[in-house]
PDB file of C-alpha atoms in Angstrom:
ATOM      1  CA  UNK A   3       0.104  -0.023  -0.025  1.00 76.00           C
ATOM      2  CA  UNK A   4       1.579   3.336  -1.107  1.00 85.00           C
ATOM      3  CA  UNK A   5       1.118   6.645   0.674  1.00 86.00           C
ATOM      4  CA  UNK A   6      -1.432   7.915  -1.927  1.00 88.00           C
ATOM      5  CA  UNK A   7      -3.580   4.869  -1.437  1.00 89.00           C
ATOM      6  CA  UNK A   8      -3.359   5.022   2.383  1.00 90.00           C
ATOM      7  CA  UNK A   9      -4.359   8.747   2.311  1.00 92.00           C
ATOM      8  CA  UNK A  10      -7.330   8.003   0.111  1.00 91.00           C
ATOM      9  CA  UNK A  11      -8.623   5.185   2.122  1.00 94.00           C
ATOM     10  CA  UNK A  12      -8.083   7.020   5.341  1.00 94.00           C
ATOM     11  CA  UNK A  13     -10.661   9.603   3.907  1.00 94.00           C
ATOM     12  CA  UNK A  14     -13.024   6.652   3.195  1.00 95.00           C
ATOM     13  CA  UNK A  15     -12.613   5.391   6.763  1.00 94.00           C
ATOM     14  CA  UNK A  16     -13.710   8.756   7.907  1.00 93.00           C
ATOM     15  CA  UNK A  17     -16.755   8.767   5.639  1.00 92.00           C
ATOM     16  CA  UNK A  18     -17.685   5.335   6.999  1.00 93.00           C
ATOM     17  CA  UNK A  19     -17.519   6.235  10.684  1.00 92.00           C
ATOM     18  CA  UNK A  20     -15.510   3.113  11.521  1.00 95.00           C
ATOM     19  CA  UNK A  21     -11.841   3.053  12.362  1.00 95.00           C
ATOM     20  CA  UNK A  22     -10.029  -0.145  11.399  1.00 97.00           C
ATOM     21  CA  UNK A  23      -7.648  -1.750  13.874  1.00 96.00           C
ATOM     22  CA  UNK A  24      -6.012  -3.469  10.833  1.00 96.00           C
ATOM     23  CA  UNK A  25      -6.103  -1.157   7.934  1.00 94.00           C
ATOM     24  CA  UNK A  26      -5.192  -3.923   5.530  1.00 95.00           C
ATOM     25  CA  UNK A  27      -8.811  -5.135   5.693  1.00 97.00           C
ATOM     26  CA  UNK A  28     -10.042  -1.889   4.148  1.00 97.00           C
ATOM     27  CA  UNK A  29      -7.319  -1.924   1.515  1.00 97.00           C
ATOM     28  CA  UNK A  30      -8.281  -5.524   0.558  1.00 97.00           C
ATOM     29  CA  UNK A  31     -12.016  -4.515   0.315  1.00 97.00           C
ATOM     30  CA  UNK A  32     -11.079  -1.942  -2.261  1.00 97.00           C
ATOM     31  CA  UNK A  33      -8.879  -4.084  -4.327  1.00 97.00           C
ATOM     32  CA  UNK A  34     -10.611  -4.995  -7.582  1.00 97.00           C
ATOM     33  CA  UNK A  35      -9.210  -8.131  -9.417  1.00 96.00           C
ATOM     34  CA  UNK A  36      -8.021  -5.866 -12.233  1.00 95.00           C
ATOM     35  CA  UNK A  37      -5.813  -4.126  -9.648  1.00 95.00           C
ATOM     36  CA  UNK A  38      -4.297  -7.276  -8.172  1.00 96.00           C
ATOM     37  CA  UNK A  39      -3.765  -8.755 -11.632  1.00 95.00           C
ATOM     38  CA  UNK A  40      -1.925  -5.597 -12.764  1.00 94.00           C
ATOM     39  CA  UNK A  41       0.286  -5.583  -9.646  1.00 93.00           C
ATOM     40  CA  UNK A  42       0.983  -9.334  -9.969  1.00 94.00           C
ATOM     41  CA  UNK A  43      -0.484 -10.063  -6.745  1.00 94.00           C
ATOM     42  CA  UNK A  44      -1.954 -13.492  -5.679  1.00 93.00           C
ATOM     43  CA  UNK A  45      -5.328 -14.060  -7.401  1.00 89.00           C
ATOM     44  CA  UNK A  46      -6.951 -14.329  -3.923  1.00 94.00           C
ATOM     45  CA  UNK A  47      -5.721 -10.941  -2.798  1.00 95.00           C
ATOM     46  CA  UNK A  48      -8.575  -9.047  -4.495  1.00 97.00           C
ATOM     47  CA  UNK A  49     -11.867  -8.335  -2.754  1.00 97.00           C
ATOM     48  CA  UNK A  50     -13.854 -11.281  -4.126  1.00 97.00           C
ATOM     49  CA  UNK A  51     -13.549 -13.333  -0.937  1.00 98.00           C
ATOM     50  CA  UNK A  52     -14.574 -10.482   1.303  1.00 98.00           C
ATOM     51  CA  UNK A  53     -17.438  -9.851  -0.815  1.00 98.00           C
ATOM     52  CA  UNK A  54     -18.541 -13.475  -0.421  1.00 98.00           C
ATOM     53  CA  UNK A  55     -18.393 -12.987   3.356  1.00 98.00           C
ATOM     54  CA  UNK A  56     -20.023  -9.569   3.332  1.00 98.00           C
ATOM     55  CA  UNK A  57     -22.931 -10.903   1.268  1.00 97.00           C
ATOM     56  CA  UNK A  58     -23.681 -13.430   3.959  1.00 97.00           C
ATOM     57  CA  UNK A  59     -23.358 -10.907   6.860  1.00 98.00           C
ATOM     58  CA  UNK A  60     -25.629  -8.419   4.880  1.00 98.00           C
ATOM     59  CA  UNK A  61     -28.262 -11.162   4.297  1.00 97.00           C
ATOM     60  CA  UNK A  62     -28.351 -12.181   8.026  1.00 97.00           C
ATOM     61  CA  UNK A  63     -28.513  -8.589   9.352  1.00 97.00           C
ATOM     62  CA  UNK A  64     -31.093  -7.451   6.903  1.00 96.00           C
ATOM     63  CA  UNK A  65     -33.224 -10.523   7.590  1.00 97.00           C
ATOM     64  CA  UNK A  66     -33.220  -9.932  11.271  1.00 97.00           C
ATOM     65  CA  UNK A  67     -33.843  -6.193  10.806  1.00 96.00           C
ATOM     66  CA  UNK A  68     -36.886  -6.756   8.522  1.00 95.00           C
ATOM     67  CA  UNK A  69     -38.249  -9.617  10.721  1.00 97.00           C
ATOM     68  CA  UNK A  70     -38.327  -7.209  13.667  1.00 96.00           C
ATOM     69  CA  UNK A  71     -39.460  -4.165  11.853  1.00 94.00           C
ATOM     70  CA  UNK A  72     -42.396  -5.717   9.999  1.00 94.00           C
ATOM     71  CA  UNK A  73     -44.050  -8.421  12.201  1.00 95.00           C
ATOM     72  CA  UNK A  74     -47.096  -8.365  10.018  1.00 96.00           C
ATOM     73  CA  UNK A  75     -45.367  -9.406   6.850  1.00 94.00           C
ATOM     74  CA  UNK A  76     -45.335 -13.076   5.539  1.00 96.00           C
ATOM     75  CA  UNK A  77     -42.153 -14.879   4.664  1.00 96.00           C
ATOM     76  CA  UNK A  78     -42.702 -14.108   0.905  1.00 95.00           C
ATOM     77  CA  UNK A  79     -43.282 -10.433   1.552  1.00 91.00           C
ATOM     78  CA  UNK A  80     -40.022 -10.267   3.802  1.00 94.00           C
ATOM     79  CA  UNK A  81     -38.053 -12.145   1.029  1.00 94.00           C
ATOM     80  CA  UNK A  82     -39.251  -9.765  -1.575  1.00 88.00           C
ATOM     81  CA  UNK A  83     -38.353  -6.682   0.507  1.00 89.00           C
ATOM     82  CA  UNK A  84     -34.975  -8.085   1.327  1.00 93.00           C
ATOM     83  CA  UNK A  85     -34.238  -8.744  -2.233  1.00 90.00           C
ATOM     84  CA  UNK A  86     -34.938  -5.143  -3.108  1.00 86.00           C
ATOM     85  CA  UNK A  87     -32.503  -3.873  -0.521  1.00 90.00           C
ATOM     86  CA  UNK A  88     -29.601  -6.183  -1.183  1.00 92.00           C
ATOM     87  CA  UNK A  89     -29.703  -6.413  -5.071  1.00 89.00           C
ATOM     88  CA  UNK A  90     -26.941  -4.883  -7.295  1.00 90.00           C
ATOM     89  CA  UNK A  91     -28.752  -1.779  -8.356  1.00 86.00           C
ATOM     90  CA  UNK A  92     -29.768  -0.853  -4.756  1.00 89.00           C
ATOM     91  CA  UNK A  93     -26.418  -1.526  -3.351  1.00 93.00           C
ATOM     92  CA  UNK A  94     -24.971   0.629  -6.136  1.00 91.00           C
ATOM     93  CA  UNK A  95     -27.308   3.344  -5.227  1.00 86.00           C
ATOM     94  CA  UNK A  96     -26.077   2.975  -1.544  1.00 91.00           C
ATOM     95  CA  UNK A  97     -22.520   3.189  -2.756  1.00 93.00           C
ATOM     96  CA  UNK A  98     -23.080   6.693  -4.115  1.00 87.00           C
ATOM     97  CA  UNK A  99     -23.725   7.952  -0.645  1.00 84.00           C
ATOM     98  CA  UNK A 100     -20.215   6.946   0.328  1.00 89.00           C
ATOM     99  CA  UNK A 101     -18.964   7.921  -3.110  1.00 92.00           C
ATOM    100  CA  UNK A 102     -17.340   4.520  -2.894  1.00 94.00           C
ATOM    101  CA  UNK A 103     -16.252   4.471  -6.664  1.00 93.00           C
ATOM    102  CA  UNK A 104     -13.757   7.219  -5.885  1.00 94.00           C
ATOM    103  CA  UNK A 105     -11.806   4.908  -3.453  1.00 96.00           C
ATOM    104  CA  UNK A 106     -11.717   1.691  -5.499  1.00 96.00           C
ATOM    105  CA  UNK A 107      -8.344   0.375  -6.416  1.00 96.00           C
ATOM    106  CA  UNK A 108      -8.645  -0.593 -10.128  1.00 96.00           C
ATOM    107  CA  UNK A 109      -6.284  -1.691 -12.890  1.00 94.00           C
ATOM    108  CA  UNK A 110      -5.637   0.923 -15.700  1.00 93.00           C
ATOM    109  CA  UNK A 111      -7.835  -0.911 -18.167  1.00 90.00           C
ATOM    110  CA  UNK A 112     -10.785  -1.008 -15.930  1.00 91.00           C
ATOM    111  CA  UNK A 113     -10.217   2.598 -14.915  1.00 90.00           C
ATOM    112  CA  UNK A 114     -10.356   3.642 -18.585  1.00 88.00           C
ATOM    113  CA  UNK A 115     -13.536   1.710 -19.294  1.00 86.00           C
ATOM    114  CA  UNK A 116     -15.541   3.521 -16.487  1.00 86.00           C
ATOM    115  CA  UNK A 117     -15.191   0.815 -13.734  1.00 88.00           C
ATOM    116  CA  UNK A 118     -15.754   3.271 -11.005  1.00 91.00           C
ATOM    117  CA  UNK A 119     -19.337   3.807 -12.149  1.00 86.00           C
ATOM    118  CA  UNK A 120     -20.157   0.259 -12.974  1.00 88.00           C
ATOM    119  CA  UNK A 121     -22.937  -0.997 -10.717  1.00 89.00           C
ATOM    120  CA  UNK A 122     -21.485  -4.554 -10.467  1.00 91.00           C
ATOM    121  CA  UNK A 123     -18.127  -3.376  -9.240  1.00 94.00           C
ATOM    122  CA  UNK A 124     -19.421  -0.834  -6.731  1.00 95.00           C
ATOM    123  CA  UNK A 125     -22.050  -3.170  -5.351  1.00 95.00           C
ATOM    124  CA  UNK A 126     -19.475  -5.939  -4.771  1.00 96.00           C
ATOM    125  CA  UNK A 127     -17.306  -3.268  -3.149  1.00 97.00           C
ATOM    126  CA  UNK A 128     -20.151  -2.512  -0.625  1.00 97.00           C
ATOM    127  CA  UNK A 129     -20.415  -6.137   0.271  1.00 98.00           C
ATOM    128  CA  UNK A 130     -16.526  -6.477   0.523  1.00 98.00           C
ATOM    129  CA  UNK A 131     -16.504  -3.524   2.911  1.00 98.00           C
ATOM    130  CA  UNK A 132     -19.011  -5.251   5.080  1.00 98.00           C
ATOM    131  CA  UNK A 133     -16.936  -8.379   5.007  1.00 98.00           C
ATOM    132  CA  UNK A 134     -13.842  -6.240   6.016  1.00 98.00           C
ATOM    133  CA  UNK A 135     -15.516  -4.453   8.855  1.00 98.00           C
ATOM    134  CA  UNK A 136     -16.859  -7.903  10.120  1.00 98.00           C
ATOM    135  CA  UNK A 137     -13.390  -9.472  10.053  1.00 98.00           C
ATOM    136  CA  UNK A 138     -11.709  -6.421  11.700  1.00 98.00           C
ATOM    137  CA  UNK A 139     -14.371  -5.617  14.296  1.00 97.00           C
ATOM    138  CA  UNK A 140     -16.926  -8.292  14.466  1.00 97.00           C
ATOM    139  CA  UNK A 141     -20.729  -8.320  14.005  1.00 97.00           C
ATOM    140  CA  UNK A 142     -21.806  -5.167  15.799  1.00 97.00           C
ATOM    141  CA  UNK A 143     -19.696  -2.618  13.777  1.00 97.00           C
ATOM    142  CA  UNK A 144     -20.755  -4.504  10.668  1.00 98.00           C
ATOM    143  CA  UNK A 145     -24.357  -4.196  11.806  1.00 97.00           C
ATOM    144  CA  UNK A 146     -23.982  -0.451  12.462  1.00 97.00           C
ATOM    145  CA  UNK A 147     -22.521   0.108   8.928  1.00 97.00           C
ATOM    146  CA  UNK A 148     -25.501  -1.767   7.353  1.00 97.00           C
ATOM    147  CA  UNK A 149     -28.063   0.129   9.357  1.00 95.00           C
ATOM    148  CA  UNK A 150     -26.442   3.399   8.492  1.00 94.00           C
ATOM    149  CA  UNK A 151     -25.894   3.021   4.778  1.00 94.00           C
ATOM    150  CA  UNK A 152     -27.956   0.079   3.573  1.00 94.00           C
ATOM    151  CA  UNK A 153     -31.084  -0.274   5.771  1.00 93.00           C
ATOM    152  CA  UNK A 154     -31.765   3.405   6.071  1.00 88.00           C
ATOM    153  CA  UNK A 155     -34.877   4.756   4.397  1.00 81.00           C
ATOM    154  CA  UNK A 156     -36.256   1.195   3.454  1.00 84.00           C
ATOM    155  CA  UNK A 157     -39.481   2.220   1.965  1.00 78.00           C
ATOM    156  CA  UNK A 158     -37.700   4.838  -0.327  1.00 78.00           C
ATOM    157  CA  UNK A 159     -35.210   2.184  -1.595  1.00 80.00           C
ATOM    158  CA  UNK A 160     -37.945  -0.439  -2.244  1.00 77.00           C
ATOM    159  CA  UNK A 161     -39.723   2.249  -4.254  1.00 77.00           C
ATOM    160  CA  UNK A 162     -36.499   2.763  -6.279  1.00 78.00           C
ATOM    161  CA  UNK A 163     -36.000  -0.961  -6.797  1.00 76.00           C
ATOM    162  CA  UNK A 164     -39.618  -1.680  -7.854  1.00 80.00           C
ATOM    163  CA  UNK A 165     -40.288   1.570  -9.656  1.00 86.00           C
ATOM    164  CA  UNK A 166     -41.363   0.200 -12.980  1.00 88.00           C
ATOM    165  CA  UNK A 167     -43.625  -2.334 -11.412  1.00 86.00           C
ATOM    166  CA  UNK A 168     -45.282   0.114  -8.916  1.00 86.00           C
ATOM    167  CA  UNK A 169     -45.672   2.691 -11.695  1.00 90.00           C
ATOM    168  CA  UNK A 170     -47.304   0.156 -13.867  1.00 90.00           C
ATOM    169  CA  UNK A 171     -49.731  -1.009 -11.213  1.00 87.00           C
ATOM    170  CA  UNK A 172     -50.678   2.658 -10.503  1.00 87.00           C
ATOM    171  CA  UNK A 173     -51.434   3.369 -14.174  1.00 87.00           C
ATOM    172  CA  UNK A 174     -53.425   0.113 -14.747  1.00 85.00           C
ATOM    173  CA  UNK A 175     -56.090   1.483 -12.381  1.00 83.00           C
ATOM    174  CA  UNK A 176     -57.025   3.938 -15.054  1.00 83.00           C
ATOM    175  CA  UNK A 177     -58.321   1.970 -17.983  1.00 82.00           C
ATOM    176  CA  UNK A 178     -57.269   3.333 -21.311  1.00 85.00           C
ATOM    177  CA  UNK A 179     -54.025   5.027 -20.103  1.00 89.00           C
ATOM    178  CA  UNK A 180     -50.928   4.079 -22.043  1.00 92.00           C
ATOM    179  CA  UNK A 181     -47.490   3.914 -20.325  1.00 93.00           C
ATOM    180  CA  UNK A 182     -44.509   3.743 -22.645  1.00 94.00           C
ATOM    181  CA  UNK A 183     -40.677   3.907 -22.303  1.00 95.00           C
ATOM    182  CA  UNK A 184     -38.316   5.080 -24.920  1.00 95.00           C
ATOM    183  CA  UNK A 185     -34.416   5.551 -25.029  1.00 95.00           C
ATOM    184  CA  UNK A 186     -34.025   9.006 -26.329  1.00 95.00           C
ATOM    185  CA  UNK A 187     -30.282   9.173 -26.271  1.00 94.00           C
ATOM    186  CA  UNK A 188     -27.001   7.202 -25.862  1.00 93.00           C
ATOM    187  CA  UNK A 189     -23.528   8.426 -25.524  1.00 90.00           C
ATOM    188  CA  UNK A 190     -20.020   6.998 -25.073  1.00 84.00           C
ATOM    189  CA  UNK A 191     -18.182   3.947 -26.632  1.00 82.00           C
ATOM    190  CA  UNK A 192     -19.579   0.478 -26.593  1.00 78.00           C
ATOM    191  CA  UNK A 193     -17.747  -0.477 -23.279  1.00 72.00           C
ATOM    192  CA  UNK A 194     -18.906   2.692 -21.533  1.00 73.00           C
ATOM    193  CA  UNK A 195     -22.297   3.690 -22.595  1.00 83.00           C
ATOM    194  CA  UNK A 196     -24.707   6.156 -20.922  1.00 86.00           C
ATOM    195  CA  UNK A 197     -28.446   5.762 -21.991  1.00 92.00           C
ATOM    196  CA  UNK A 198     -31.148   8.409 -21.500  1.00 95.00           C
ATOM    197  CA  UNK A 199     -34.724   7.292 -21.214  1.00 95.00           C
ATOM    198  CA  UNK A 200     -38.057   8.778 -20.936  1.00 96.00           C
ATOM    199  CA  UNK A 201     -41.466   7.447 -19.651  1.00 96.00           C
ATOM    200  CA  UNK A 202     -44.568   8.838 -21.100  1.00 95.00           C
ATOM    201  CA  UNK A 203     -48.178   8.618 -20.000  1.00 93.00           C
ATOM    202  CA  UNK A 204     -50.532   9.075 -22.940  1.00 92.00           C
ATOM    203  CA  UNK A 205     -47.816  10.698 -24.876  1.00 93.00           C
ATOM    204  CA  UNK A 206     -46.759  13.163 -22.057  1.00 94.00           C
ATOM    205  CA  UNK A 207     -43.282  12.838 -20.421  1.00 95.00           C
ATOM    206  CA  UNK A 208     -43.653  12.119 -16.701  1.00 95.00           C
ATOM    207  CA  UNK A 209     -40.117  10.952 -15.899  1.00 94.00           C
ATOM    208  CA  UNK A 210     -36.529  10.962 -17.235  1.00 95.00           C
ATOM    209  CA  UNK A 211     -33.579   8.971 -16.185  1.00 91.00           C
ATOM    210  CA  UNK A 212     -30.051   8.041 -17.205  1.00 89.00           C
ATOM    211  CA  UNK A 213     -28.047   4.753 -16.698  1.00 84.00           C
ATOM    212  CA  UNK A 214     -25.285   2.627 -17.943  1.00 79.00           C
ATOM    213  CA  UNK A 215     -27.848   0.195 -19.336  1.00 84.00           C
ATOM    214  CA  UNK A 216     -31.196   0.680 -21.076  1.00 89.00           C
ATOM    215  CA  UNK A 217     -32.912  -1.132 -18.249  1.00 86.00           C
ATOM    216  CA  UNK A 218     -31.143   1.166 -15.533  1.00 84.00           C
ATOM    217  CA  UNK A 219     -32.182   4.298 -17.412  1.00 89.00           C
ATOM    218  CA  UNK A 220     -35.825   3.133 -17.688  1.00 92.00           C
ATOM    219  CA  UNK A 221     -35.843   2.279 -13.933  1.00 88.00           C
ATOM    220  CA  UNK A 222     -34.492   5.792 -13.080  1.00 89.00           C
ATOM    221  CA  UNK A 223     -37.185   7.384 -15.316  1.00 93.00           C
ATOM    222  CA  UNK A 224     -39.883   5.407 -13.622  1.00 92.00           C
ATOM    223  CA  UNK A 225     -38.493   6.350 -10.159  1.00 88.00           C
ATOM    224  CA  UNK A 226     -38.500  10.102 -11.077  1.00 91.00           C
ATOM    225  CA  UNK A 227     -42.050   9.723 -12.326  1.00 92.00           C
ATOM    226  CA  UNK A 228     -43.216   8.158  -9.019  1.00 89.00           C
ATOM    227  CA  UNK A 229     -41.503  10.973  -7.013  1.00 86.00           C
ATOM    228  CA  UNK A 230     -43.367  13.412  -9.239  1.00 87.00           C
ATOM    229  CA  UNK A 231     -46.715  11.603  -8.799  1.00 85.00           C
ATOM    230  CA  UNK A 232     -46.360  11.315  -5.113  1.00 79.00           C
ATOM    231  CA  UNK A 233     -45.651  15.232  -4.702  1.00 73.00           C
TER     232      UNK A 233
END
């Protein structure tokens, strides 16, 4: 770990609100496989094993939290809500609060192709961070991190995750209304696209969104439409 990396990760540590006893755990959590490959490190030195562990810790803590908070929900309802909170798009959404992409250690190729903004990479890093905290400090600090950054504002995040479904169900109540999505713009090279989408109701634009995939752009457009409707 060089001084620049240490300085950057100390900044991340401050944003997280957790001080590592062994700082190497955080360094490992931020090491993408492209970084370890480029630096000729052992193939197990990247964050994938910590991601595996963090995923299990996240599932356990979120399951307990939802079980206690929503005593009226069935097993199926709890499973659906948990899935909306721990899926890749929502974890990537959570990563933005920490600006986690800024602190990732990537290889030059992954850096050039926009890896810092890729949902799959930043969501994996969130789980690896949970795994790192768990290994360094145990269950309670990991729980604190999850409650602060992942299980905060549960209803809002479920709305984000299920935006297209929720919007469709709302519109279906009015027979004859037509809801349509359209990709109105795309920019960037094939490996680093940014799509812009609009959702229209009876031909009128009610939401707009951007994403690195067409699906993500449409989801963001539906989410913005729901926020507008709720207001």
